[in-house]
mmCIF file of C-alpha atoms and ligand atoms in Angstrom:
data_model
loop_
_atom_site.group_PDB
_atom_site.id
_atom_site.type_symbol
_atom_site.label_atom_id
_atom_site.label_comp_id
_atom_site.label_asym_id
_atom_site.label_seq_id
_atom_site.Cartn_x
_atom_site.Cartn_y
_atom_site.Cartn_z
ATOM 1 C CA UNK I 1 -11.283 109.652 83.225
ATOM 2 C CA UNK I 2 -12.005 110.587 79.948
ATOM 3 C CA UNK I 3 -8.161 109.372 79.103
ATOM 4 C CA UNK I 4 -9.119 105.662 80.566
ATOM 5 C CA UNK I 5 -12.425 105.555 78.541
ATOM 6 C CA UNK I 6 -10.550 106.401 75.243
ATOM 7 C CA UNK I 7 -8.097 103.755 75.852
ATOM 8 C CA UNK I 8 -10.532 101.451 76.590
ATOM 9 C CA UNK I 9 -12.047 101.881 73.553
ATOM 10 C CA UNK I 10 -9.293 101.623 71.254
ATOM 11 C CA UNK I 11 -8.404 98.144 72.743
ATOM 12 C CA UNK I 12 -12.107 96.770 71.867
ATOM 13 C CA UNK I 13 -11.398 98.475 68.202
ATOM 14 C CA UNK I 14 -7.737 96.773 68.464
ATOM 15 C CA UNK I 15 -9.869 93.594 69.582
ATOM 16 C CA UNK I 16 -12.447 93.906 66.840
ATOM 17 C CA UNK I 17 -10.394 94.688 63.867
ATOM 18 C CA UNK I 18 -7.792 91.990 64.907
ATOM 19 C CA UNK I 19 -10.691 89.604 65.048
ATOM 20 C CA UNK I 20 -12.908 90.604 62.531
ATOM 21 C CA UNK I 21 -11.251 92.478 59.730
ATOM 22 C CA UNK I 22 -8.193 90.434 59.701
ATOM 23 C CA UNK I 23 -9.696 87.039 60.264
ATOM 24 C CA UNK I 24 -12.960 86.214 58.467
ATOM 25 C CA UNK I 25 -14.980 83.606 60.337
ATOM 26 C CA UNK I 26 -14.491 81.137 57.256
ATOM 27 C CA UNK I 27 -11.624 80.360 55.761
ATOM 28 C CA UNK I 28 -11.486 82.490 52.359
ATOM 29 C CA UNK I 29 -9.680 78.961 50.615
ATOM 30 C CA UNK I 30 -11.560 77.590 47.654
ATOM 31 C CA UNK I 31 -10.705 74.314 46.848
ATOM 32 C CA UNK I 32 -10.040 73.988 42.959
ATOM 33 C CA UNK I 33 -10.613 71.057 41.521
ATOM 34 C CA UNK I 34 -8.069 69.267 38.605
ATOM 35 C CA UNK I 35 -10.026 67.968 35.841
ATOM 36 C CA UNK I 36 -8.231 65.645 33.562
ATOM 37 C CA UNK I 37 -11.500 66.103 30.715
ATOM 38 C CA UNK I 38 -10.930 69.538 30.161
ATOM 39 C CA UNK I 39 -8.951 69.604 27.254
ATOM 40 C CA UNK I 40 -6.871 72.643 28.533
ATOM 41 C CA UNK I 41 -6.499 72.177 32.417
ATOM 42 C CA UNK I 42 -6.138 75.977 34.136
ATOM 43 C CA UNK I 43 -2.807 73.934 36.131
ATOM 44 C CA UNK I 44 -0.855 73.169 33.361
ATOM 45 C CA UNK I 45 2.558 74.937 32.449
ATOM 46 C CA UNK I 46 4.440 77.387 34.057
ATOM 47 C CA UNK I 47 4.807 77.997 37.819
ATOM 48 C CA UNK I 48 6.978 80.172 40.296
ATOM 49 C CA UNK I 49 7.484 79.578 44.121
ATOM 50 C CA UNK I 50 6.657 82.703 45.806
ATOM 51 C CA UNK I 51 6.018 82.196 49.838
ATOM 52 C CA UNK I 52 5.220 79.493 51.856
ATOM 53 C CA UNK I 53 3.441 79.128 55.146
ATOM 54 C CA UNK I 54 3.777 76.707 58.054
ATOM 55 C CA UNK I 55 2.871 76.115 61.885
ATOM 56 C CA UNK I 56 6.293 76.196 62.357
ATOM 57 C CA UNK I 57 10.100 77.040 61.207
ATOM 58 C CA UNK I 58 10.834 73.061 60.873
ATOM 59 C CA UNK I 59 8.026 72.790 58.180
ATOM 60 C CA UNK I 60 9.553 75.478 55.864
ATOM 61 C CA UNK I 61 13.064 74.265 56.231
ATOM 62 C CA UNK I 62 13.550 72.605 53.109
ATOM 63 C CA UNK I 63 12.988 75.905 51.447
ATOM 64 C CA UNK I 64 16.054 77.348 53.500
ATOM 65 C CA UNK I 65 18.591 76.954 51.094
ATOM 66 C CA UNK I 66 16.417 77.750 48.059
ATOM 67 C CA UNK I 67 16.728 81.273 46.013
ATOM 68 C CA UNK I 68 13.791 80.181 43.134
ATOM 69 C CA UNK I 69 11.749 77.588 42.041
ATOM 70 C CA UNK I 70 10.230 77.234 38.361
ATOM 71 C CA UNK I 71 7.752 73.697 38.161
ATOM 72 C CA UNK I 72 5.401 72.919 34.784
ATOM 73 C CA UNK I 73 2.816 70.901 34.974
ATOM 74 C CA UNK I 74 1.861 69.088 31.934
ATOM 75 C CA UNK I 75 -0.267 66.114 31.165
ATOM 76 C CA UNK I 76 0.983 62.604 31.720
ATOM 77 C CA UNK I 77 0.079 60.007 28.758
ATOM 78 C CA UNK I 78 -1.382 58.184 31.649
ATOM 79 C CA UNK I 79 -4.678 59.048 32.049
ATOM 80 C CA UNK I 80 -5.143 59.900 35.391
ATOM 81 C CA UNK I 81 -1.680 61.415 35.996
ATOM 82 C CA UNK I 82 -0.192 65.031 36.131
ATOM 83 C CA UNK I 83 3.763 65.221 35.294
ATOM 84 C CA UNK I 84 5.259 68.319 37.679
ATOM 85 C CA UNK I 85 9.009 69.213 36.824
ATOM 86 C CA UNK I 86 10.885 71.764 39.146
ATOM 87 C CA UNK I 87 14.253 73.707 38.479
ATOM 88 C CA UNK I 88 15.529 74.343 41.884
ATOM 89 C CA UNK I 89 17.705 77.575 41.805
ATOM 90 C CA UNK I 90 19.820 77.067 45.110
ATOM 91 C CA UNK I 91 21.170 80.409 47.187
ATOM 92 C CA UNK I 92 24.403 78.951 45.800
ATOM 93 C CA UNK I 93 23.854 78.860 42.005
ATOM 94 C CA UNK I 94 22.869 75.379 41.510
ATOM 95 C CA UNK I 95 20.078 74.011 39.535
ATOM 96 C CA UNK I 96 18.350 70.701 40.809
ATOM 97 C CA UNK I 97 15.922 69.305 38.757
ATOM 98 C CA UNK I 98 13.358 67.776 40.276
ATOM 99 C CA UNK I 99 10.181 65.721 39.001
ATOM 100 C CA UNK I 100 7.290 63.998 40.557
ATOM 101 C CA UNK I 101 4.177 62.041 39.331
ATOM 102 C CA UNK I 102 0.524 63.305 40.770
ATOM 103 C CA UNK I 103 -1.763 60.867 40.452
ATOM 104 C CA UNK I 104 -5.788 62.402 40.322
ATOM 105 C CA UNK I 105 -8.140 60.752 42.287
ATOM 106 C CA UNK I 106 -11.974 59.976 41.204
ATOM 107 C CA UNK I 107 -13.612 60.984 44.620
ATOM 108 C CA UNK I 108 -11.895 63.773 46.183
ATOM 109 C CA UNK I 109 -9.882 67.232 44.874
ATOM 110 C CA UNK I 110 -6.908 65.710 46.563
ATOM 111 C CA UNK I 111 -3.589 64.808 44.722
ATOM 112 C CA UNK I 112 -1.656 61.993 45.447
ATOM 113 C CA UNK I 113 2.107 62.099 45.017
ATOM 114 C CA UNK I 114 3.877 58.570 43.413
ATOM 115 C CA UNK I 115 5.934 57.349 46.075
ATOM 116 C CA UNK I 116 5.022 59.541 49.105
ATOM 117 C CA UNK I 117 1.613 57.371 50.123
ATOM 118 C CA UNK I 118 0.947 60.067 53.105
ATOM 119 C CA UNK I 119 1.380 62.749 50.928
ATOM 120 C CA UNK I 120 -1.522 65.064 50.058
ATOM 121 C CA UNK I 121 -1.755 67.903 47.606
ATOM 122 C CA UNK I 122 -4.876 70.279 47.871
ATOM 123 C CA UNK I 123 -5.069 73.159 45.789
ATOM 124 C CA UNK I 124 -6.879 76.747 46.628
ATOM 125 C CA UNK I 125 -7.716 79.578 44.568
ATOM 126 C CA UNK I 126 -6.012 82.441 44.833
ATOM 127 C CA UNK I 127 -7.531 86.231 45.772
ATOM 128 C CA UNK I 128 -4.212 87.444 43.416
ATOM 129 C CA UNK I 129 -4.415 87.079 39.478
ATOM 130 C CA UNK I 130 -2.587 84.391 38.449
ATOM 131 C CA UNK I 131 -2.250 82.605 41.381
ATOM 132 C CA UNK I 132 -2.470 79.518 43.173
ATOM 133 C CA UNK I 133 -2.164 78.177 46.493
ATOM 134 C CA UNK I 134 -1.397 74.558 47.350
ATOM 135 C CA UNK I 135 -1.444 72.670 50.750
ATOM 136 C CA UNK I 136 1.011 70.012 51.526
ATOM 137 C CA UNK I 137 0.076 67.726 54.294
ATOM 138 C CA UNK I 138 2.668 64.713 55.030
ATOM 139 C CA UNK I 139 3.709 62.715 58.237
ATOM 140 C CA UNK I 140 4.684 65.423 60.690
ATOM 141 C CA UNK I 141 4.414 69.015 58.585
ATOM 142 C CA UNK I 142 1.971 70.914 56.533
ATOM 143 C CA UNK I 143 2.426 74.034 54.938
ATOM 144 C CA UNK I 144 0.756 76.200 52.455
ATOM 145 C CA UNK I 145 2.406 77.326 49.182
ATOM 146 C CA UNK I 146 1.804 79.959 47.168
ATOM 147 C CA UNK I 147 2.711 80.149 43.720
ATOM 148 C CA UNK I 148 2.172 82.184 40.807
ATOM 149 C CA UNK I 149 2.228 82.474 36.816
ATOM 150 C CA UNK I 150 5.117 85.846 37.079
ATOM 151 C CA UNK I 151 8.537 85.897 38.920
ATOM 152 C CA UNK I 152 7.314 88.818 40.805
ATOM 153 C CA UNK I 153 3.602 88.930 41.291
ATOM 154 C CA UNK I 154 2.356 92.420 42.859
ATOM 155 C CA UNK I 155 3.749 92.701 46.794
ATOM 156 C CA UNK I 156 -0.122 92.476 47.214
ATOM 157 C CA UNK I 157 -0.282 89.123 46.730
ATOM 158 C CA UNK I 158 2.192 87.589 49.026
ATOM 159 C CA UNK I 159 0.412 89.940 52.015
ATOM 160 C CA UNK I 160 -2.832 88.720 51.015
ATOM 161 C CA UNK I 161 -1.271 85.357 51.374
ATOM 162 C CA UNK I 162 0.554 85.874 54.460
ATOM 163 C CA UNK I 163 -2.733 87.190 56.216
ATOM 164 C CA UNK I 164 -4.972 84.887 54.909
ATOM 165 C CA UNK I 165 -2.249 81.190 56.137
ATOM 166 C CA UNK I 166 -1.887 83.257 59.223
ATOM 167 C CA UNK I 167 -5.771 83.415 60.734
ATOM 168 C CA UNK I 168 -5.501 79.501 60.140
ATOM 169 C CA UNK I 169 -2.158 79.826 62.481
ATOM 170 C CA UNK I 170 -0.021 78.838 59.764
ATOM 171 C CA UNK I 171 2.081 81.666 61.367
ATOM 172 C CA UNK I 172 5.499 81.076 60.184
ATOM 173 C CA UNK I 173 6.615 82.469 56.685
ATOM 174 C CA UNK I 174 8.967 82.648 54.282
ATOM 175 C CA UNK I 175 9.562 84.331 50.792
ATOM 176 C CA UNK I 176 11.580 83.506 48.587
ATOM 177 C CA UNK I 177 14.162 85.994 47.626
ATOM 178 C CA UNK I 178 14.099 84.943 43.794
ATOM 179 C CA UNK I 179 17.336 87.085 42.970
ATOM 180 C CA UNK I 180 19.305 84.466 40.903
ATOM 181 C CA UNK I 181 18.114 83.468 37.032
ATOM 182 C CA UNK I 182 15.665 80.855 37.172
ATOM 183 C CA UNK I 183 16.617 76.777 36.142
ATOM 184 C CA UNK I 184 15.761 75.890 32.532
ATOM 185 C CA UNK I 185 13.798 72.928 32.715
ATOM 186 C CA UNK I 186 14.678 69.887 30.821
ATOM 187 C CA UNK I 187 12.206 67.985 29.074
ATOM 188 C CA UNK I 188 11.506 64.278 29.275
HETATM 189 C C1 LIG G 1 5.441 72.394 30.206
HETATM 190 O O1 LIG G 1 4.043 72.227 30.288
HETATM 191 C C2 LIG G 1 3.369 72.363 29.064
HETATM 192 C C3 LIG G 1 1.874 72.321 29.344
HETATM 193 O O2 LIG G 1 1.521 71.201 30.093
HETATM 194 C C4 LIG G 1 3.842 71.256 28.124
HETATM 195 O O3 LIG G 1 3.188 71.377 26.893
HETATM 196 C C5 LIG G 1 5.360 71.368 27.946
HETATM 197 O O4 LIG G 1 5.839 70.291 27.172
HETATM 198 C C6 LIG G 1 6.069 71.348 29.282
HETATM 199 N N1 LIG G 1 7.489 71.610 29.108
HETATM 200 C C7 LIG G 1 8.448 70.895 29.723
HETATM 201 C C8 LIG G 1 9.859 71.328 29.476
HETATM 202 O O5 LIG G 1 8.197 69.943 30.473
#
């Protein structure tokens, strides 16, 4: 008896804490806004892909083949535009530079990718130092990225992550393994 009573009440604590403690009611995701009038934007310069999160595998598999990313944002002489280049460090030692134009937008905190007219960017604070997390949403996936000013941000941080894209059932994740030398990144 008292054996079934005990056991009943660790499953309403395993209930509770999964529900409660793991999974705030409201999202902990605060949108960040870009401002092109502040003379130094927060976004600008240096990034490194740590984790992403997805619904499911098909949404992350880009990343598959991927050991480490390095992007920098900078400032487009267009006013209204961010310029994002990305080294791509491949699991087989290539680099592939990559580059794409955001263009800001005057109502929302929403970026808007040249050439990819579904495309939306949102970006989140981060709960880690030097973080940030972005949210892709195209036709057919959405994921969450999380990205941060060091290489190796504390072990923290991607958990935090993980648990935080997970209570929105973003459930599938991935990590980069950020072994190999990062890409230098050309300018112009
Ligand atoms: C990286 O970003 C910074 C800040 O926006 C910019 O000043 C610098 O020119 C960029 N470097 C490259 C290689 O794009």
């Amino acid at each position: 008896m008292f054996h079934q009573i005990w056991a009943a009440v660790l499953y309403l604590y395993g209930i509770l804490f999964n529900s409660i403690y793991q999974c705030p009611e409201h999202s902990q995701l605060t949108t960040l806004r870009v401002d092109e009038n502040k003379f130094q934007d927060p976004h600008l310069g240096q990034w490194y892909f740590i984790a992403g999160a997805a619904p499911t595998k098909e949404e992350l598999s880009t990343f598959d083949s991927v050991d480490n990313i390095v992007f920098n944002m900078s400032a487009s002489t267009v006013p209204m535009q961010l310029q994002l280049r990305a080294g791509i460090r491949t699991k087989n030692g290539h680099c592939v530079p990559r580059q794409w134009i955001y263009h800001l937008t005057e109502r929302s905190t929403d970026l808007r990718t040249e050439g990819r007219p579904d495309m939306k960017t949102e970006l989140f604070s981060s709960p880690c130092p030097g973080g940030i997390i972005l949210k892709e949403t195209d036709q057919g996936y959405q994921r969450f990225l999380l990205y941060n000013r060091l290489p190796h941000p504390p072990e923290k941080c991607v958990e935090e992550f993980q648990s935080l894209t997970s209570c929105l059932d973003f459930k599938t994740f991935l990590v980069t393994p950020r072994n190999q030398e990062t890409c230098k990144l050309s300018s112009s």
